[in-house]
């Protein structure tokens, strides 16, 4: 996905895709499953992939392929977002950036093929040529399938339980490709706002100054939320908005970061907004099935304005979480 012209925004939509399209060599933008790491060396250490709040391992949420035109050292560039899905925390977030030149030790100089490779199915060691699946744990015939992701196969309930407890529980989410489209630049029709006097009248008896303050706060909150809804109305299924250097659209007037809330990059450069994750993604995560689970209004990712080059390593960037707040 190319870096956006300041006036334009690219929208991301979750769509099912064959497994081969979500491999590292295809440079995917995707949701769920395991990360398709860009560089195979200098991966984040386990400690870097733990929740900064509860200390438990983070789960991979999504990645965005976002090369920078004109930057030879960022011909390939991806951002990887992780979140805590361990109750009762479900609050920690971390994001990492990795970039490579076109000529590198991992990938062909030529663009990836648009056609599936001969072994485009599951790993050959877990599936016979006949299509029969083998157990992830022992390699025996696997008549049982994970009922959630339909991609992992087992010989028995016992081995499914073992694999689930050790590995599969953290990665068991259906994978989706993030398909990119440019947002229509047509200015949406602004929704009419309720008059302040009507808001005050609806509040009942209270001191006049308090009523006035509450009305102004509610009016501002309503205005911001209505702007958010109007902006996404034409493409209500969008899960991601990308626009490097633009302003995000906030879902609430509460908890909007100020400039000094965004830490500078270790290289000394400021961080700028690059993309935001929309609440619609929660529908694909089936978060409502998990009780106390991950939730957000907006996840805004800020990255180094210089996209500093750190070899083949992964640089941690910054993510700001804005929740949906109830208006008084």
CSV table of N, CA and C in Angstrom, one decimal, residues 47-58 82-94 255 292-296 298-299 316 318-323:
chain,number,residue,atom,x,y,z
A,47,UNK,N,10.0,-10.6,25.4
A,47,UNK,CA,9.7,-9.5,26.4
A,47,UNK,C,9.1,-8.3,25.7
A,48,UNK,N,9.4,-8.0,24.5
A,48,UNK,CA,8.8,-6.9,23.8
A,48,UNK,C,7.4,-7.2,23.3
A,49,UNK,N,7.0,-8.5,23.3
A,49,UNK,CA,5.7,-8.8,22.9
A,49,UNK,C,4.8,-9.3,24.1
A,50,UNK,N,5.1,-8.7,25.3
A,50,UNK,CA,4.3,-8.9,26.4
A,50,UNK,C,3.5,-7.6,26.7
A,51,UNK,N,2.3,-7.8,27.4
A,51,UNK,CA,1.5,-6.6,27.7
A,51,UNK,C,2.2,-5.7,28.7
A,52,UNK,N,2.2,-4.4,28.4
A,52,UNK,CA,2.9,-3.5,29.3
A,52,UNK,C,2.1,-3.3,30.6
A,53,UNK,N,0.9,-3.8,30.6
A,53,UNK,CA,0.1,-3.6,31.8
A,53,UNK,C,0.1,-4.9,32.7
A,54,UNK,N,-0.2,-6.0,32.1
A,54,UNK,CA,-0.4,-7.2,32.9
A,54,UNK,C,0.8,-8.2,32.8
A,55,UNK,N,1.7,-8.0,31.8
A,55,UNK,CA,2.9,-8.8,31.6
A,55,UNK,C,2.7,-10.1,30.9
A,56,UNK,N,1.4,-10.4,30.4
A,56,UNK,CA,1.2,-11.6,29.7
A,56,UNK,C,1.5,-11.4,28.2
A,57,UNK,N,1.6,-12.5,27.5
A,57,UNK,CA,2.0,-12.4,26.1
A,57,UNK,C,0.8,-11.7,25.3
A,58,UNK,N,1.2,-10.9,24.4
A,58,UNK,CA,0.2,-10.2,23.5
A,58,UNK,C,-0.2,-11.1,22.4
A,82,UNK,N,-0.1,-5.5,18.0
A,82,UNK,CA,-0.4,-6.5,18.9
A,82,UNK,C,-1.3,-6.0,20.0
A,83,UNK,N,-2.2,-6.8,20.6
A,83,UNK,CA,-3.0,-6.4,21.7
A,83,UNK,C,-3.1,-7.5,22.8
A,84,UNK,N,-3.5,-7.1,24.0
A,84,UNK,CA,-3.7,-8.0,25.0
A,84,UNK,C,-5.1,-8.6,25.0
A,85,UNK,N,-5.3,-9.9,25.0
A,85,UNK,CA,-6.6,-10.5,25.0
A,85,UNK,C,-6.8,-11.4,26.2
A,86,UNK,N,-6.1,-11.1,27.2
A,86,UNK,CA,-6.1,-11.9,28.5
A,86,UNK,C,-7.0,-11.2,29.5
A,87,UNK,N,-8.2,-11.7,29.8
A,87,UNK,CA,-9.0,-11.1,30.9
A,87,UNK,C,-8.3,-11.2,32.2
A,88,UNK,N,-8.5,-10.2,33.1
A,88,UNK,CA,-9.3,-9.1,33.0
A,88,UNK,C,-8.7,-7.9,32.4
A,89,UNK,N,-7.4,-8.0,31.9
A,89,UNK,CA,-6.7,-6.8,31.4
A,89,UNK,C,-7.2,-6.3,30.1
A,90,UNK,N,-6.9,-7.0,29.0
A,90,UNK,CA,-7.4,-6.7,27.6
A,90,UNK,C,-7.2,-5.3,27.3
A,91,UNK,N,-6.0,-4.7,27.7
A,91,UNK,CA,-5.8,-3.3,27.5
A,91,UNK,C,-4.5,-2.9,26.8
A,92,UNK,N,-3.5,-3.8,27.0
A,92,UNK,CA,-2.2,-3.4,26.5
A,92,UNK,C,-2.1,-3.5,25.0
A,93,UNK,N,-1.3,-2.6,24.4
A,93,UNK,CA,-1.1,-2.5,22.9
A,93,UNK,C,0.3,-2.2,22.6
A,94,UNK,N,0.8,-2.8,21.5
A,94,UNK,CA,2.2,-2.5,21.1
A,94,UNK,C,2.2,-2.6,19.5
A,255,UNK,N,-10.2,12.2,25.7
A,255,UNK,CA,-8.9,11.4,25.5
A,255,UNK,C,-8.4,11.5,24.1
A,292,UNK,N,-15.3,-10.6,29.1
A,292,UNK,CA,-14.4,-9.4,29.3
A,292,UNK,C,-13.3,-9.6,28.2
A,293,UNK,N,-13.3,-8.7,27.2
A,293,UNK,CA,-12.4,-8.9,26.1
A,293,UNK,C,-11.9,-7.6,25.6
A,294,UNK,N,-11.1,-7.7,24.6
A,294,UNK,CA,-10.5,-6.5,24.0
A,294,UNK,C,-11.6,-5.6,23.4
A,295,UNK,N,-11.4,-4.3,23.6
A,295,UNK,CA,-12.4,-3.3,23.1
A,295,UNK,C,-11.8,-2.0,22.9
A,296,UNK,N,-12.3,-1.2,22.0
A,296,UNK,CA,-11.8,0.2,21.7
A,296,UNK,C,-12.8,1.0,20.9
A,298,UNK,N,-11.2,3.8,19.0
A,298,UNK,CA,-10.2,4.1,18.0
A,298,UNK,C,-8.8,3.6,18.5
A,299,UNK,N,-8.1,3.0,17.6
A,299,UNK,CA,-6.6,2.7,17.9
A,299,UNK,C,-5.9,3.6,16.8
A,316,UNK,N,9.9,-0.3,17.7
A,316,UNK,CA,8.6,-0.1,18.3
A,316,UNK,C,8.1,1.3,18.1
A,318,UNK,N,4.3,3.8,18.3
A,318,UNK,CA,3.3,4.2,19.4
A,318,UNK,C,1.9,4.1,19.0
A,319,UNK,N,1.1,3.6,19.9
A,319,UNK,CA,-0.4,3.5,19.6
A,319,UNK,C,-1.2,4.1,20.7
A,320,UNK,N,-2.2,4.9,20.3
A,320,UNK,CA,-3.0,5.6,21.2
A,320,UNK,C,-4.4,5.0,21.2
A,321,UNK,N,-5.0,4.6,22.3
A,321,UNK,CA,-6.3,4.0,22.4
A,321,UNK,C,-7.3,5.0,22.9
A,322,UNK,N,-8.3,5.2,22.1
A,322,UNK,CA,-9.4,6.1,22.5
A,322,UNK,C,-10.7,5.2,22.7
A,323,UNK,N,-11.2,5.2,23.9
A,323,UNK,CA,-12.5,4.4,24.1
A,323,UNK,C,-13.7,5.3,23.8
